[in-house]
Amino acid sequence: MFPTRRQLLQFGLGGLVVLHWPRLGRAEAARACRLSPEQTAGPFYLDDALLRQDITDGKPGTALRLQFEVLRLDDCRPLDGAALEIWHCDAQGAYSGVGADAASRYLRGVQITDGEGRAEFRSILPGYYPGRTNHVHLKLHLDRRDIHTGQLYFPEALIRPAMARPPYAHPGQDWTPLERDYIYRRQDGEHSVAELVEDGAGFVARLTLVVDTRS
């Protein structure tokens, strides 16, 4: 049975997974060390996410690997031992833990950053709903403190074709582009767009988070 984030923080349980992908070079890291913008957690945050890498729970959709690199603002070095928590909607825009899905916890999970500040999740490309484009919510916890709350967005030219096909297509509802997403526009979402590459039948999204550990 997977421990929850509460248990993780309470008992100091580890959840490290050995990850391998090219990290930023020294020059790239220096340019990347801009504080990541804080963005709303939204109404669907739950504090009992499971410590796990695969969060799909059988939900249909385009396969997505989410790869994060977390850096300290003060020295631009990797932040290890932080609990990175993510959650997002399914292909039809529904969240677990609310309404008819109150007992479920699909598309939610937490991982611990490794010695290189990395954490990876396996999920599906999130859908959209009125007012919101495709996005992933995230929180970063360190020493029992919330040190960052943000969101991840996708280059829309790459994901838009999938939105016109099942299971993403919403009859009678238009897809919401970035420019019409009120959170993206008002909370510096342009600094939270992931690098996205195709990977077989799905995508790999990579995002560098720069956080102030002193806050």
mmCIF file of C-alpha atoms in Angstrom:
data_model
loop_
_atom_site.group_PDB
_atom_site.id
_atom_site.type_symbol
_atom_site.label_atom_id
_atom_site.label_comp_id
_atom_site.label_asym_id
_atom_site.label_seq_id
_atom_site.Cartn_x
_atom_site.Cartn_y
_atom_site.Cartn_z
ATOM 1 C CA MET A 1 0.000 0.000 0.000
ATOM 2 C CA PHE A 2 1.346 3.404 -0.946
ATOM 3 C CA PRO A 3 1.895 5.907 1.899
ATOM 4 C CA THR A 4 0.116 9.254 1.653
ATOM 5 C CA ARG A 5 1.823 12.638 1.684
ATOM 6 C CA ARG A 6 0.684 13.134 5.280
ATOM 7 C CA GLN A 7 2.445 9.914 6.323
ATOM 8 C CA LEU A 8 5.462 10.821 4.244
ATOM 9 C CA LEU A 9 5.906 14.136 6.030
ATOM 10 C CA GLN A 10 5.054 12.702 9.439
ATOM 11 C CA PHE A 11 7.395 9.727 9.387
ATOM 12 C CA GLY A 12 10.039 10.830 6.899
ATOM 13 C CA LEU A 13 9.383 7.980 4.475
ATOM 14 C CA GLY A 14 11.509 7.935 1.340
ATOM 15 C CA GLY A 15 10.245 7.546 -2.183
ATOM 16 C CA LEU A 16 13.287 7.983 -4.358
ATOM 17 C CA VAL A 17 13.308 6.652 -7.900
ATOM 18 C CA VAL A 18 16.551 6.656 -9.893
ATOM 19 C CA LEU A 19 15.950 8.957 -12.846
ATOM 20 C CA HIS A 20 18.061 9.449 -15.930
ATOM 21 C CA TRP A 21 17.671 12.331 -18.354
ATOM 22 C CA PRO A 22 20.020 15.128 -19.420
ATOM 23 C CA ARG A 23 20.177 17.845 -16.780
ATOM 24 C CA LEU A 24 20.712 21.507 -17.500
ATOM 25 C CA GLY A 25 24.243 22.585 -18.324
ATOM 26 C CA ARG A 26 25.881 25.241 -16.138
ATOM 27 C CA ALA A 27 25.087 28.100 -18.532
ATOM 28 C CA GLU A 28 21.517 26.881 -19.083
ATOM 29 C CA ALA A 29 20.995 26.546 -15.344
ATOM 30 C CA ALA A 30 22.136 30.107 -14.726
ATOM 31 C CA ARG A 31 19.632 31.388 -17.283
ATOM 32 C CA ALA A 32 16.936 29.149 -15.846
ATOM 33 C CA CYS A 33 17.293 30.447 -12.282
ATOM 34 C CA ARG A 34 14.305 32.743 -12.402
ATOM 35 C CA LEU A 35 11.890 32.247 -9.518
ATOM 36 C CA SER A 36 8.967 30.137 -10.716
ATOM 37 C CA PRO A 37 5.662 32.020 -10.432
ATOM 38 C CA GLU A 38 3.202 31.190 -7.699
ATOM 39 C CA GLN A 39 -0.200 30.212 -9.053
ATOM 40 C CA THR A 40 -3.455 29.253 -7.411
ATOM 41 C CA ALA A 41 -3.924 25.718 -6.098
ATOM 42 C CA GLY A 42 -7.554 25.865 -7.177
ATOM 43 C CA PRO A 43 -10.543 24.294 -5.424
ATOM 44 C CA PHE A 44 -9.645 20.625 -5.961
ATOM 45 C CA TYR A 45 -6.494 20.251 -3.852
ATOM 46 C CA LEU A 46 -6.459 17.327 -1.386
ATOM 47 C CA ASP A 47 -3.717 16.728 1.174
ATOM 48 C CA ASP A 48 -3.691 12.937 1.026
ATOM 49 C CA ALA A 49 -1.908 12.251 -2.264
ATOM 50 C CA LEU A 50 -0.255 8.821 -2.507
ATOM 51 C CA LEU A 51 3.494 8.393 -2.801
ATOM 52 C CA ARG A 52 3.633 6.861 -6.276
ATOM 53 C CA GLN A 53 5.055 7.490 -9.723
ATOM 54 C CA ASP A 54 2.225 6.122 -11.901
ATOM 55 C CA ILE A 55 -0.950 8.122 -11.214
ATOM 56 C CA THR A 56 -3.085 7.044 -14.193
ATOM 57 C CA ASP A 57 -5.371 4.562 -12.368
ATOM 58 C CA GLY A 58 -6.557 3.245 -15.737
ATOM 59 C CA LYS A 59 -7.846 6.596 -16.980
ATOM 60 C CA PRO A 60 -7.948 6.830 -20.803
ATOM 61 C CA GLY A 61 -5.905 9.425 -22.616
ATOM 62 C CA THR A 62 -2.637 10.195 -24.353
ATOM 63 C CA ALA A 63 0.314 8.856 -22.352
ATOM 64 C CA LEU A 64 2.345 11.561 -20.598
ATOM 65 C CA ARG A 65 5.599 11.447 -18.661
ATOM 66 C CA LEU A 66 6.063 14.504 -16.455
ATOM 67 C CA GLN A 67 9.693 15.223 -15.611
ATOM 68 C CA PHE A 68 10.567 17.962 -13.137
ATOM 69 C CA GLU A 69 13.891 19.441 -12.103
ATOM 70 C CA VAL A 70 13.787 21.521 -8.918
ATOM 71 C CA LEU A 71 16.465 24.149 -8.261
ATOM 72 C CA ARG A 72 17.162 26.447 -5.318
ATOM 73 C CA LEU A 73 16.839 30.135 -6.106
ATOM 74 C CA ASP A 74 19.813 31.221 -4.005
ATOM 75 C CA ASP A 75 22.494 29.071 -5.658
ATOM 76 C CA CYS A 76 20.718 27.421 -8.613
ATOM 77 C CA ARG A 77 21.656 23.992 -7.291
ATOM 78 C CA PRO A 78 19.343 20.950 -7.255
ATOM 79 C CA LEU A 79 16.945 20.639 -4.340
ATOM 80 C CA ASP A 80 16.809 17.058 -3.088
ATOM 81 C CA GLY A 81 14.468 15.533 -0.527
ATOM 82 C CA ALA A 82 11.505 17.756 -1.356
ATOM 83 C CA ALA A 83 8.017 16.294 -1.795
ATOM 84 C CA LEU A 84 6.614 17.265 -5.192
ATOM 85 C CA GLU A 85 2.865 16.767 -5.382
ATOM 86 C CA ILE A 86 0.818 16.967 -8.579
ATOM 87 C CA TRP A 87 -2.845 16.625 -9.525
ATOM 88 C CA HIS A 88 -4.892 17.258 -12.657
ATOM 89 C CA CYS A 89 -8.203 16.530 -14.341
ATOM 90 C CA ASP A 90 -8.989 13.582 -16.592
ATOM 91 C CA ALA A 91 -9.557 13.742 -20.344
ATOM 92 C CA GLN A 92 -13.085 15.070 -19.862
ATOM 93 C CA GLY A 93 -12.116 17.735 -17.333
ATOM 94 C CA ALA A 94 -13.164 15.918 -14.133
ATOM 95 C CA TYR A 95 -11.112 15.786 -10.907
ATOM 96 C CA SER A 96 -10.956 12.908 -8.461
ATOM 97 C CA GLY A 97 -11.933 13.430 -4.841
ATOM 98 C CA VAL A 98 -14.983 15.586 -5.561
ATOM 99 C CA GLY A 99 -18.645 15.058 -6.445
ATOM 100 C CA ALA A 100 -19.441 11.599 -7.763
ATOM 101 C CA ASP A 101 -15.705 10.755 -7.637
ATOM 102 C CA ALA A 102 -15.245 11.795 -3.986
ATOM 103 C CA ALA A 103 -13.840 8.402 -2.980
ATOM 104 C CA SER A 104 -11.325 8.196 -5.838
ATOM 105 C CA ARG A 105 -7.791 9.582 -6.077
ATOM 106 C CA TYR A 106 -6.948 9.181 -9.754
ATOM 107 C CA LEU A 107 -4.410 11.492 -11.389
ATOM 108 C CA ARG A 108 -2.909 12.535 -8.048
ATOM 109 C CA GLY A 109 0.437 11.629 -6.552
ATOM 110 C CA VAL A 110 3.632 12.727 -4.857
ATOM 111 C CA GLN A 111 7.313 11.957 -5.467
ATOM 112 C CA ILE A 112 10.505 12.883 -3.619
ATOM 113 C CA THR A 113 13.164 14.792 -5.542
ATOM 114 C CA ASP A 114 16.413 12.866 -5.882
ATOM 115 C CA GLY A 115 19.997 14.083 -5.504
ATOM 116 C CA GLU A 116 19.734 15.897 -8.823
ATOM 117 C CA GLY A 117 16.498 17.598 -7.834
ATOM 118 C CA ARG A 118 14.444 15.420 -10.182
ATOM 119 C CA ALA A 119 11.055 13.787 -9.925
ATOM 120 C CA GLU A 120 9.024 11.978 -12.565
ATOM 121 C CA PHE A 121 5.390 10.926 -12.912
ATOM 122 C CA ARG A 122 3.553 8.763 -15.433
ATOM 123 C CA SER A 123 0.114 10.032 -16.282
ATOM 124 C CA ILE A 124 -2.101 11.077 -19.179
ATOM 125 C CA LEU A 125 -2.387 14.399 -20.918
ATOM 126 C CA PRO A 126 -4.996 16.343 -18.932
ATOM 127 C CA GLY A 127 -8.151 17.576 -20.620
ATOM 128 C CA TYR A 128 -9.766 21.000 -20.405
ATOM 129 C CA TYR A 129 -12.930 22.628 -19.116
ATOM 130 C CA PRO A 130 -14.632 26.035 -19.423
ATOM 131 C CA GLY A 131 -12.192 28.832 -18.658
ATOM 132 C CA ARG A 132 -9.174 26.547 -18.305
ATOM 133 C CA THR A 133 -6.768 25.148 -20.826
ATOM 134 C CA ASN A 134 -4.817 21.899 -20.278
ATOM 135 C CA HIS A 135 -2.763 22.211 -17.088
ATOM 136 C CA VAL A 136 -1.236 20.323 -14.160
ATOM 137 C CA HIS A 137 -1.356 21.616 -10.578
ATOM 138 C CA LEU A 138 1.655 21.195 -8.315
ATOM 139 C CA LYS A 139 2.829 21.853 -4.774
ATOM 140 C CA LEU A 140 6.315 21.484 -3.351
ATOM 141 C CA HIS A 141 6.809 20.644 0.330
ATOM 142 C CA LEU A 142 10.077 20.866 2.268
ATOM 143 C CA ASP A 143 10.560 20.248 6.002
ATOM 144 C CA ARG A 144 6.775 20.140 6.490
ATOM 145 C CA ARG A 145 6.353 23.522 4.792
ATOM 146 C CA ASP A 146 4.655 24.407 1.527
ATOM 147 C CA ILE A 147 7.343 26.305 -0.360
ATOM 148 C CA HIS A 148 5.760 26.541 -3.806
ATOM 149 C CA THR A 149 2.355 26.255 -5.445
ATOM 150 C CA GLY A 150 2.211 26.409 -9.215
ATOM 151 C CA GLN A 151 0.870 25.005 -12.451
ATOM 152 C CA LEU A 152 2.335 23.482 -15.602
ATOM 153 C CA TYR A 153 1.103 24.276 -19.124
ATOM 154 C CA PHE A 154 1.728 22.749 -22.540
ATOM 155 C CA PRO A 155 2.731 24.175 -25.950
ATOM 156 C CA GLU A 156 -0.723 24.262 -27.486
ATOM 157 C CA ALA A 157 0.324 23.600 -31.085
ATOM 158 C CA LEU A 158 1.489 20.120 -30.041
ATOM 159 C CA ILE A 159 -1.489 19.082 -27.946
ATOM 160 C CA ARG A 160 -4.361 20.715 -29.826
ATOM 161 C CA PRO A 161 -4.843 17.880 -32.372
ATOM 162 C CA ALA A 162 -5.509 15.423 -29.520
ATOM 163 C CA MET A 163 -8.235 17.685 -28.126
ATOM 164 C CA ALA A 164 -10.387 17.106 -31.227
ATOM 165 C CA ARG A 165 -10.383 13.316 -30.765
ATOM 166 C CA PRO A 166 -11.755 10.919 -28.137
ATOM 167 C CA PRO A 167 -11.454 10.788 -25.213
ATOM 168 C CA TYR A 168 -10.778 14.544 -25.123
ATOM 169 C CA ALA A 169 -13.400 15.978 -27.479
ATOM 170 C CA HIS A 170 -16.295 17.669 -25.655
ATOM 171 C CA PRO A 171 -19.452 17.817 -27.806
ATOM 172 C CA GLY A 172 -20.708 21.395 -27.835
ATOM 173 C CA GLN A 173 -17.745 22.783 -25.880
ATOM 174 C CA ASP A 174 -14.777 24.540 -27.419
ATOM 175 C CA TRP A 175 -11.224 23.852 -26.336
ATOM 176 C CA THR A 176 -9.771 26.680 -24.226
ATOM 177 C CA PRO A 177 -6.476 28.066 -25.624
ATOM 178 C CA LEU A 178 -3.796 29.608 -23.432
ATOM 179 C CA GLU A 179 -4.792 33.157 -24.321
ATOM 180 C CA ARG A 180 -8.301 32.582 -22.955
ATOM 181 C CA ASP A 181 -7.188 30.901 -19.719
ATOM 182 C CA TYR A 182 -7.659 33.455 -16.934
ATOM 183 C CA ILE A 183 -5.078 31.879 -14.568
ATOM 184 C CA TYR A 184 -2.454 31.619 -17.305
ATOM 185 C CA ARG A 185 -2.959 35.268 -18.268
ATOM 186 C CA ARG A 186 -3.077 36.715 -14.741
ATOM 187 C CA GLN A 187 -0.440 34.623 -12.972
ATOM 188 C CA ASP A 188 2.565 34.595 -15.325
ATOM 189 C CA GLY A 189 1.685 31.304 -16.925
ATOM 190 C CA GLU A 190 4.086 31.931 -19.805
ATOM 191 C CA HIS A 191 6.917 31.087 -17.375
ATOM 192 C CA SER A 192 5.352 27.715 -16.572
ATOM 193 C CA VAL A 193 5.092 26.193 -20.055
ATOM 194 C CA ALA A 194 6.806 22.802 -20.211
ATOM 195 C CA GLU A 195 9.184 21.637 -22.880
ATOM 196 C CA LEU A 196 7.185 18.989 -24.720
ATOM 197 C CA VAL A 197 8.420 16.239 -27.015
ATOM 198 C CA GLU A 198 6.627 13.311 -28.600
ATOM 199 C CA ASP A 199 7.545 9.893 -27.260
ATOM 200 C CA GLY A 200 6.036 6.998 -29.172
ATOM 201 C CA ALA A 201 2.297 7.100 -28.549
ATOM 202 C CA GLY A 202 2.522 9.945 -26.062
ATOM 203 C CA PHE A 203 4.491 12.928 -24.784
ATOM 204 C CA VAL A 204 7.283 13.793 -22.381
ATOM 205 C CA ALA A 205 6.885 17.144 -20.612
ATOM 206 C CA ARG A 206 9.837 18.701 -18.782
ATOM 207 C CA LEU A 207 9.711 21.695 -16.479
ATOM 208 C CA THR A 208 12.342 23.319 -14.283
ATOM 209 C CA LEU A 209 11.054 24.730 -11.012
ATOM 210 C CA VAL A 210 13.090 27.382 -9.229
ATOM 211 C CA VAL A 211 11.974 27.872 -5.640
ATOM 212 C CA ASP A 212 12.945 29.968 -2.636
ATOM 213 C CA THR A 213 13.607 27.493 0.187
ATOM 214 C CA ARG A 214 13.844 30.317 2.749
ATOM 215 C CA SER A 215 10.221 31.378 2.425
#
